[in-house]
Amino acid sequence: MSRFIPLSIPNFAGNEKKYITDAIEQGWVSTGGAYITSLEQNLGRYMNCHRLAACQSGTAALHLALLECGVMPGDMVIVPTLTFIAAVNPVRYQFAEPVFMDCDDSLCMDPMKLEEFCREECRVDGDKLIHNQSGKHIKAVIVVHVFGNMADMESIMDTAGRYSLKVVEDATEALGTRYTEGKYAGRYAGTIGDFGAYSFNGNKIITTGGGGAVMAKSEQMVEHIRFLSTQAKTDPHYYVHDEIGYNYRMTNLQAALGVAQLEELPGFIETKHRLYGKYKELFENYEYGKLLAFRERVYSNKWFFSLEIPMEKLACGMRTIITGLEAEGIQTRAVWGLIHEQKPYREALAYKIEKAKFYSERILNIPCSTQLTEDDVCYAAGKIKDAIEKMAV
Ligand SMILES: *Cc1c(COP(=O)(O)O)cnc(C)c1O
């Protein structure tokens, strides 16, 4: 029988069934119920930051953050180009314009280019950052903590402070990642900027099927986000609405799954560290692939592992490697296509994109599910090396 090694699948080894059954038996399955409150409280305790609201998805979390940020039609928002498109689409939901920014070697936003763009291409007018060429107000920057790595928040917060930019952290891939040293020691990804977005989609480090959470600067903002996410109903008894609301609230069924998954998160992260360590050993000094490191002075959740492959040494494209491995039962994936090259965004402003292009052609994500054993990792690494070496020129 041939062996199948998945890329990243959910792991339900804890109280998932118990809590979901409980939610069903109590009859609370929709957007009200005790599991939603529990999940919010437990997430808050885990990250030492209780200003958060649970919602339907990471995408909804980002949209709610932009709404609370006051991003409006005609505004600009700085975003990364090397990311999942859901990090950028909410900018367009608000009929605002993205400005695409490059990454550095961490695959997260390049803080130097961000600073350079603000300094060279914009001006500060009172407490507003204005883009010189278009005259538009740049209200925020969305920073993605790619694959569980931490973006350089020290530099980014510094620049954002100097140029009056609100910071929305897309921590959808980085639940559990935190600084261990420096200015933000002890602070978790998503709790440093003005807003943080989390996702509990099926492939994330913990899952509620689909789900998310938004972190905000003040309890008042969280209350308003919760209000917007539940159709903006103003009166407890009558249907009175003074604002446009959304159906973005998490359900109790999702939250029941989430409470169980969160109990397992520390164990999942330990497993990720162990698996990453094994790959690290196996790809040490390997000519055709380098396992990318996570930022120092940070405890990362090590959600996804990235192998940088020197494609110039191969006689094929990344797709050949991926489909070849697929046939061998090893699931891998290419990093995302750059967002500024995607059809809906080709007209948008992109600032000196270099490294994102480089990495987008060379990164292969390799199996990282928490169910994998060290033997699975050895097996997968062997198959990956075979697939690459077969194409070496
Ligand atoms: C998963 C993800 C999202 C969206 O989260 P959903 O819960 O799937 O809506 C947004 N940004 C990034 C970087 C992601 O990886």
Coordinates of C-alpha atoms and ligand atoms in Angstrom, one line a residue:
M1 CA 0.0 0.0 0.0
S2 CA 1.4 3.4 -0.9
R3 CA 1.9 5.9 1.8
F4 CA 0.1 9.3 1.9
I5 CA 1.6 12.3 3.6
P6 CA -0.8 15.2 3.7
L7 CA 0.4 18.8 3.7
S8 CA -1.7 20.1 6.6
I9 CA -4.8 18.5 8.0
P10 CA -6.8 19.2 11.2
N11 CA -6.1 17.1 14.3
F12 CA -9.1 16.3 16.6
A13 CA -7.7 14.2 19.4
G14 CA -9.2 16.1 22.3
N15 CA -12.6 17.2 23.6
E16 CA -14.0 18.2 20.2
K17 CA -16.8 15.7 20.0
K18 CA -17.7 16.1 23.6
Y19 CA -18.1 19.9 23.4
I20 CA -19.9 19.8 20.1
T21 CA -22.3 17.2 21.4
D22 CA -22.9 19.3 24.5
A23 CA -23.6 22.4 22.4
I24 CA -26.2 20.4 20.3
E25 CA -27.8 18.9 23.4
Q26 CA -28.2 22.3 24.9
G27 CA -29.8 23.5 21.7
W28 CA -27.3 26.4 21.3
V29 CA -25.9 26.1 17.8
S30 CA -26.1 29.6 16.4
T31 CA -24.6 33.0 17.2
G32 CA -25.5 32.9 20.9
G33 CA -24.2 30.5 23.5
A34 CA -21.7 29.9 26.3
Y35 CA -19.0 28.4 24.1
I36 CA -18.5 31.6 22.2
T37 CA -17.9 33.5 25.5
S38 CA -15.6 30.7 26.7
L39 CA -13.6 30.7 23.5
E40 CA -13.2 34.5 23.7
Q41 CA -12.1 34.3 27.3
N42 CA -9.7 31.4 26.8
L43 CA -8.1 33.1 23.8
G44 CA -7.7 36.2 25.9
R45 CA -6.1 34.3 28.7
Y46 CA -3.8 32.5 26.3
M47 CA -2.6 35.7 24.8
N48 CA -2.8 37.9 27.9
C49 CA -5.0 40.2 26.0
H50 CA -8.8 40.1 26.4
R51 CA -9.9 42.7 23.9
L52 CA -11.2 40.4 21.3
A53 CA -14.4 39.2 19.6
A54 CA -15.0 35.9 17.9
C55 CA -16.3 35.9 14.3
Q56 CA -17.1 33.8 11.2
S57 CA -13.7 33.8 9.5
G58 CA -10.3 35.4 9.3
T59 CA -11.5 37.3 6.3
A60 CA -14.5 38.7 8.3
A61 CA -12.0 39.5 11.1
L62 CA -9.9 41.6 8.7
H63 CA -13.0 43.3 7.3
L64 CA -14.3 44.2 10.8
A65 CA -10.8 45.5 11.6
L66 CA -10.8 47.8 8.5
L67 CA -14.4 49.0 9.3
E68 CA -13.3 49.9 12.9
C69 CA -10.2 51.5 11.5
G70 CA -12.5 53.8 9.5
V71 CA -11.2 52.7 6.1
M72 CA -13.5 54.3 3.6
P73 CA -14.0 54.5 -0.2
G74 CA -11.0 56.3 -1.7
D75 CA -8.6 55.6 1.2
M76 CA -5.4 53.7 0.7
V77 CA -4.2 50.7 2.7
I78 CA -0.6 49.3 2.4
V79 CA -0.6 45.6 2.0
P80 CA 1.9 42.8 1.2
T81 CA 1.9 41.2 -2.2
L82 CA 3.3 37.9 -1.1
T83 CA 0.3 36.6 0.9
F84 CA -3.0 34.9 0.7
I85 CA -5.5 37.1 -1.2
A86 CA -7.9 37.1 1.7
A87 CA -5.5 39.5 3.5
V88 CA -6.1 42.1 0.7
N89 CA -9.7 41.6 -0.5
P90 CA -11.3 43.4 2.5
V91 CA -9.5 46.6 1.4
R92 CA -11.7 46.4 -1.8
Y93 CA -14.8 45.4 0.2
Q94 CA -14.4 49.0 1.6
F95 CA -13.8 50.4 -1.9
A96 CA -10.4 51.5 -0.8
E97 CA -7.1 51.1 -2.8
P98 CA -4.3 48.7 -1.8
V99 CA -0.6 49.7 -2.2
F100 CA 1.5 46.6 -2.6
M101 CA 4.7 46.3 -0.6
D102 CA 7.6 43.9 -0.9
C103 CA 8.7 41.2 1.6
D104 CA 12.1 40.7 3.2
D105 CA 13.9 37.4 3.8
S106 CA 11.3 36.4 6.5
L107 CA 8.6 36.5 3.7
C108 CA 6.8 39.2 5.8
M109 CA 6.6 42.8 4.9
D110 CA 9.9 44.6 4.4
P111 CA 10.0 47.3 7.1
M112 CA 12.7 49.3 5.3
K113 CA 10.7 49.6 2.1
L114 CA 7.6 50.5 4.1
E115 CA 9.6 53.3 5.7
E116 CA 11.1 54.4 2.4
F117 CA 7.7 54.5 0.7
C118 CA 6.2 56.7 3.5
R119 CA 9.3 59.0 3.4
E120 CA 9.7 59.2 -0.4
E121 CA 6.2 58.9 -1.8
C122 CA 4.0 60.5 0.9
R123 CA 3.7 63.5 3.0
V124 CA 2.4 64.0 6.5
D125 CA -0.5 66.5 6.8
G126 CA -1.5 66.9 10.4
D127 CA -2.2 63.4 11.6
K128 CA -2.8 62.1 8.0
L129 CA -0.4 60.3 5.7
I130 CA -1.1 61.5 2.2
H131 CA 0.1 59.7 -1.0
N132 CA 1.8 62.5 -3.1
Q133 CA 0.8 61.2 -6.5
S134 CA -2.8 60.5 -5.9
G135 CA -3.5 62.8 -3.0
K136 CA -5.2 59.9 -1.2
H137 CA -5.2 59.3 2.6
I138 CA -3.3 56.2 3.5
K139 CA -5.0 55.0 6.7
A140 CA -3.6 51.7 7.5
V141 CA -1.1 49.0 6.9
I142 CA -2.0 45.3 6.9
V143 CA 1.0 43.2 8.2
V144 CA 0.8 39.5 7.6
H145 CA 2.8 37.2 10.0
V146 CA 3.5 34.7 7.1
F147 CA 3.5 31.0 7.9
G148 CA 3.6 31.7 11.7
N149 CA 6.7 33.8 11.5
M150 CA 6.6 37.2 13.2
A151 CA 6.9 40.3 11.0
D152 CA 9.4 42.8 12.2
M153 CA 6.9 44.6 14.5
E154 CA 9.5 46.7 16.3
S155 CA 10.4 48.5 13.0
I156 CA 6.9 48.5 11.6
M157 CA 5.3 50.0 14.7
D158 CA 8.0 52.6 14.8
T159 CA 7.3 53.6 11.2
A160 CA 3.5 53.4 11.7
G161 CA 3.8 55.7 14.7
R162 CA 5.9 58.2 12.8
Y163 CA 3.5 58.3 9.8
S164 CA 0.2 58.0 11.5
L165 CA -0.7 54.6 10.1
K166 CA -3.0 52.3 11.9
V167 CA -1.6 48.8 12.0
V168 CA -3.8 45.8 11.3
E169 CA -1.9 42.5 12.0
D170 CA -3.1 39.6 10.0
A171 CA -2.2 36.9 12.5
T172 CA -4.4 34.3 10.8
E173 CA -1.3 32.0 10.4
A174 CA 0.4 33.0 13.6
L175 CA -1.8 32.1 16.6
G176 CA 0.6 31.4 19.5
T177 CA 3.6 33.2 18.0
R178 CA 5.1 35.7 20.4
Y179 CA 8.2 37.8 21.1
T180 CA 10.5 36.3 23.8
E181 CA 12.9 39.3 23.9
G182 CA 13.1 42.9 23.1
K183 CA 10.6 45.7 23.3
Y184 CA 7.6 43.4 22.8
A185 CA 8.8 40.5 24.9
G186 CA 5.8 38.4 25.9
R187 CA 3.5 40.0 23.3
Y188 CA 1.6 37.7 20.9
A189 CA 1.2 38.2 17.1
G190 CA -2.0 40.2 16.7
T191 CA -1.8 42.0 20.0
I192 CA 0.9 44.5 19.1
G193 CA -0.8 46.7 16.5
D194 CA -4.1 48.5 16.6
F195 CA -6.0 45.4 15.4
G196 CA -5.2 41.7 15.1
A197 CA -7.1 39.1 13.0
Y198 CA -7.1 35.4 13.7
S199 CA -8.4 32.5 11.6
F200 CA -9.6 29.1 12.6
N201 CA -10.1 27.8 9.0
G202 CA -9.5 24.1 8.4
N203 CA -5.8 24.3 7.5
K204 CA -4.8 26.7 10.3
I205 CA -3.0 25.6 13.5
I206 CA -6.4 25.2 15.3
T207 CA -9.7 25.0 13.5
T208 CA -13.4 25.6 14.1
G209 CA -14.2 24.5 10.5
G210 CA -14.4 28.2 9.6
G211 CA -14.0 30.9 12.1
G212 CA -11.9 33.8 13.3
A213 CA -11.4 36.5 15.9
V214 CA -10.6 40.2 16.0
M215 CA -8.3 41.9 18.5
A216 CA -8.7 45.6 19.0
K217 CA -7.0 48.4 21.0
S218 CA -9.9 49.1 23.4
E219 CA -12.8 47.2 25.0
Q220 CA -15.1 49.9 23.4
M221 CA -13.9 49.1 19.9
V222 CA -14.3 45.3 20.6
E223 CA -17.9 46.1 21.7
H224 CA -18.5 48.0 18.5
I225 CA -17.0 45.2 16.4
R226 CA -19.3 42.7 18.1
F227 CA -22.2 45.0 17.4
L228 CA -21.3 45.2 13.7
S229 CA -20.8 41.5 13.5
T230 CA -24.4 40.8 14.8
Q231 CA -26.3 43.0 12.3
A232 CA -25.9 46.2 14.3
K233 CA -29.1 45.8 16.3
T234 CA -29.4 48.8 18.6
D235 CA -32.4 47.8 20.8
P236 CA -32.6 44.5 22.8
H237 CA -36.3 44.0 21.9
Y238 CA -37.0 45.9 18.7
Y239 CA -35.4 45.8 15.3
V240 CA -33.7 49.1 15.4
H241 CA -30.5 49.6 13.4
D242 CA -28.5 52.8 13.3
E243 CA -25.6 51.4 11.3
I244 CA -25.0 48.8 8.5
G245 CA -24.2 45.6 10.2
Y246 CA -22.9 42.2 9.1
N247 CA -23.7 38.6 9.8
Y248 CA -20.1 37.9 10.9
R249 CA -20.5 36.4 14.4
M250 CA -19.1 33.0 15.2
T251 CA -21.6 30.3 16.0
N252 CA -21.7 28.3 19.2
L253 CA -21.0 25.1 17.3
Q254 CA -17.8 26.6 15.8
A255 CA -16.8 27.9 19.3
A256 CA -17.4 24.5 20.9
L257 CA -14.8 23.1 18.4
G258 CA -12.6 26.0 19.1
V259 CA -12.6 25.6 22.9
A260 CA -11.4 22.0 22.5
Q261 CA -8.8 22.9 19.8
L262 CA -7.4 25.7 21.9
E263 CA -6.8 23.2 24.8
E264 CA -4.5 21.4 22.4
L265 CA -2.7 24.4 20.8
P266 CA 0.4 24.3 23.1
G267 CA 0.9 20.6 22.2
F268 CA 0.4 21.3 18.5
I269 CA 3.1 23.9 18.6
E270 CA 5.5 21.6 20.4
T271 CA 4.9 19.0 17.7
K272 CA 5.5 21.6 14.9
H273 CA 8.8 22.5 16.6
R274 CA 9.8 18.9 16.7
L275 CA 8.9 18.2 13.1
Y276 CA 10.6 21.4 11.9
G277 CA 13.7 20.3 13.8
K278 CA 13.7 17.0 12.1
Y279 CA 13.4 18.6 8.6
K280 CA 16.1 21.1 9.6
E281 CA 18.4 18.2 10.3
L282 CA 17.5 16.4 7.1
F283 CA 18.0 19.5 4.9
E284 CA 21.2 20.7 6.6
N285 CA 23.8 21.7 4.0
Y286 CA 21.6 20.3 1.2
E287 CA 22.5 21.7 -2.2
Y288 CA 19.0 21.8 -3.7
G289 CA 16.9 23.2 -0.8
K290 CA 17.1 25.3 2.3
L291 CA 14.6 25.2 5.0
L292 CA 13.7 28.9 5.8
A293 CA 14.3 29.9 9.4
F294 CA 11.8 31.7 11.7
R295 CA 12.7 35.0 13.3
E296 CA 15.1 35.0 16.2
R297 CA 14.0 36.3 19.7
V298 CA 10.5 35.0 18.8
Y299 CA 8.7 31.8 19.9
S300 CA 7.0 31.0 16.6
N301 CA 4.1 28.6 16.2
K302 CA 6.0 27.2 13.2
W303 CA 2.7 26.6 11.4
F304 CA 4.1 26.0 7.8
F305 CA 7.5 25.0 6.7
S306 CA 9.1 26.6 3.6
L307 CA 11.8 25.0 1.5
E308 CA 13.6 27.4 -0.7
I309 CA 14.6 25.6 -3.9
P310 CA 17.3 27.0 -6.2
M311 CA 15.1 26.7 -9.4
E312 CA 18.0 27.8 -11.6
K313 CA 19.7 24.5 -10.8
L314 CA 16.6 22.5 -12.0
A315 CA 15.4 21.7 -15.5
C316 CA 11.8 22.2 -14.6
G317 CA 9.3 24.5 -12.9
M318 CA 7.8 24.2 -9.4
R319 CA 4.6 22.6 -10.8
T320 CA 6.6 19.6 -12.0
I321 CA 8.0 19.1 -8.5
I322 CA 4.6 19.4 -6.9
T323 CA 2.7 17.1 -9.3
G324 CA 5.6 14.6 -9.2
L325 CA 5.4 14.5 -5.4
E326 CA 1.6 14.3 -5.6
A327 CA 1.9 11.1 -7.6
E328 CA 4.2 9.8 -4.9
G329 CA 1.6 10.5 -2.2
I330 CA 3.4 13.6 -0.8
Q331 CA 1.3 16.7 -0.6
T332 CA 3.1 20.0 -1.1
R333 CA 2.2 23.4 -2.4
A334 CA 3.7 26.4 -4.0
V335 CA 3.7 29.7 -2.2
W336 CA 0.9 32.1 -3.3
G337 CA 0.9 33.9 -6.6
L338 CA 1.7 37.6 -6.0
I339 CA -1.4 39.6 -5.4
H340 CA -0.4 42.6 -7.4
E341 CA -0.2 40.3 -10.4
Q342 CA -3.7 38.9 -9.9
K343 CA -6.4 40.1 -12.3
P344 CA -8.4 42.3 -9.9
Y345 CA -5.3 44.1 -8.7
R346 CA -3.2 44.7 -11.8
E347 CA -4.0 48.4 -11.9
A348 CA -3.1 48.9 -8.2
L349 CA 0.1 50.6 -7.0
A350 CA 3.0 48.2 -6.3
Y351 CA 6.2 49.6 -4.7
K352 CA 9.5 48.2 -5.8
I353 CA 8.6 44.5 -5.6
E354 CA 11.7 42.4 -5.8
K355 CA 12.1 39.8 -3.1
A356 CA 8.5 38.8 -3.3
K357 CA 9.0 37.8 -6.9
F358 CA 12.2 36.0 -6.1
Y359 CA 10.6 33.9 -3.3
S360 CA 7.3 33.3 -5.0
E361 CA 9.2 31.2 -7.6
R362 CA 11.3 29.3 -5.1
I363 CA 9.3 28.4 -2.1
L364 CA 7.7 24.9 -1.6
N365 CA 5.6 24.3 1.5
I366 CA 6.2 20.8 2.7
P367 CA 4.1 18.5 4.9
C368 CA 3.7 19.9 8.4
S369 CA 0.5 18.2 9.9
T370 CA 0.7 17.6 13.6
Q371 CA -0.2 14.0 13.1
L372 CA 3.1 13.3 11.3
T373 CA 5.7 11.2 13.0
E374 CA 9.5 11.7 12.6
D375 CA 9.5 8.7 10.4
D376 CA 6.9 10.4 8.1
V377 CA 9.1 13.4 8.0
C378 CA 12.2 11.3 7.0
Y379 CA 10.1 9.5 4.3
A380 CA 8.6 12.8 3.0
A381 CA 12.1 14.5 2.9
G382 CA 13.5 11.6 1.0
K383 CA 10.8 11.7 -1.6
I384 CA 11.2 15.5 -1.9
K385 CA 14.9 15.2 -2.4
D386 CA 14.4 12.4 -5.1
A387 CA 11.9 14.6 -6.9
I388 CA 14.2 17.6 -6.9
E389 CA 17.4 15.7 -7.8
K390 CA 15.7 14.0 -10.7
M391 CA 15.4 17.4 -12.3
A392 CA 18.9 18.7 -11.5
V393 CA 20.8 20.0 -14.5
Ligands
LIG1 C1 -6.2 31.9 6.1 C2 -5.9 33.3 5.9 C3 -6.8 34.4 5.8 C4 -8.3 34.2 5.9 O1 -8.8 33.4 6.9 P1 -10.2 32.7 6.7 O2 -10.5 32.2 8.0 O3 -9.9 31.5 5.7 O4 -11.1 33.6 6.1 C5 -6.3 35.7 5.7 N1 -5.0 35.9 5.6 C6 -4.1 35.0 5.5 C7 -2.7 35.4 5.4 C8 -4.5 33.6 5.7 O5 -3.5 32.7 5.6

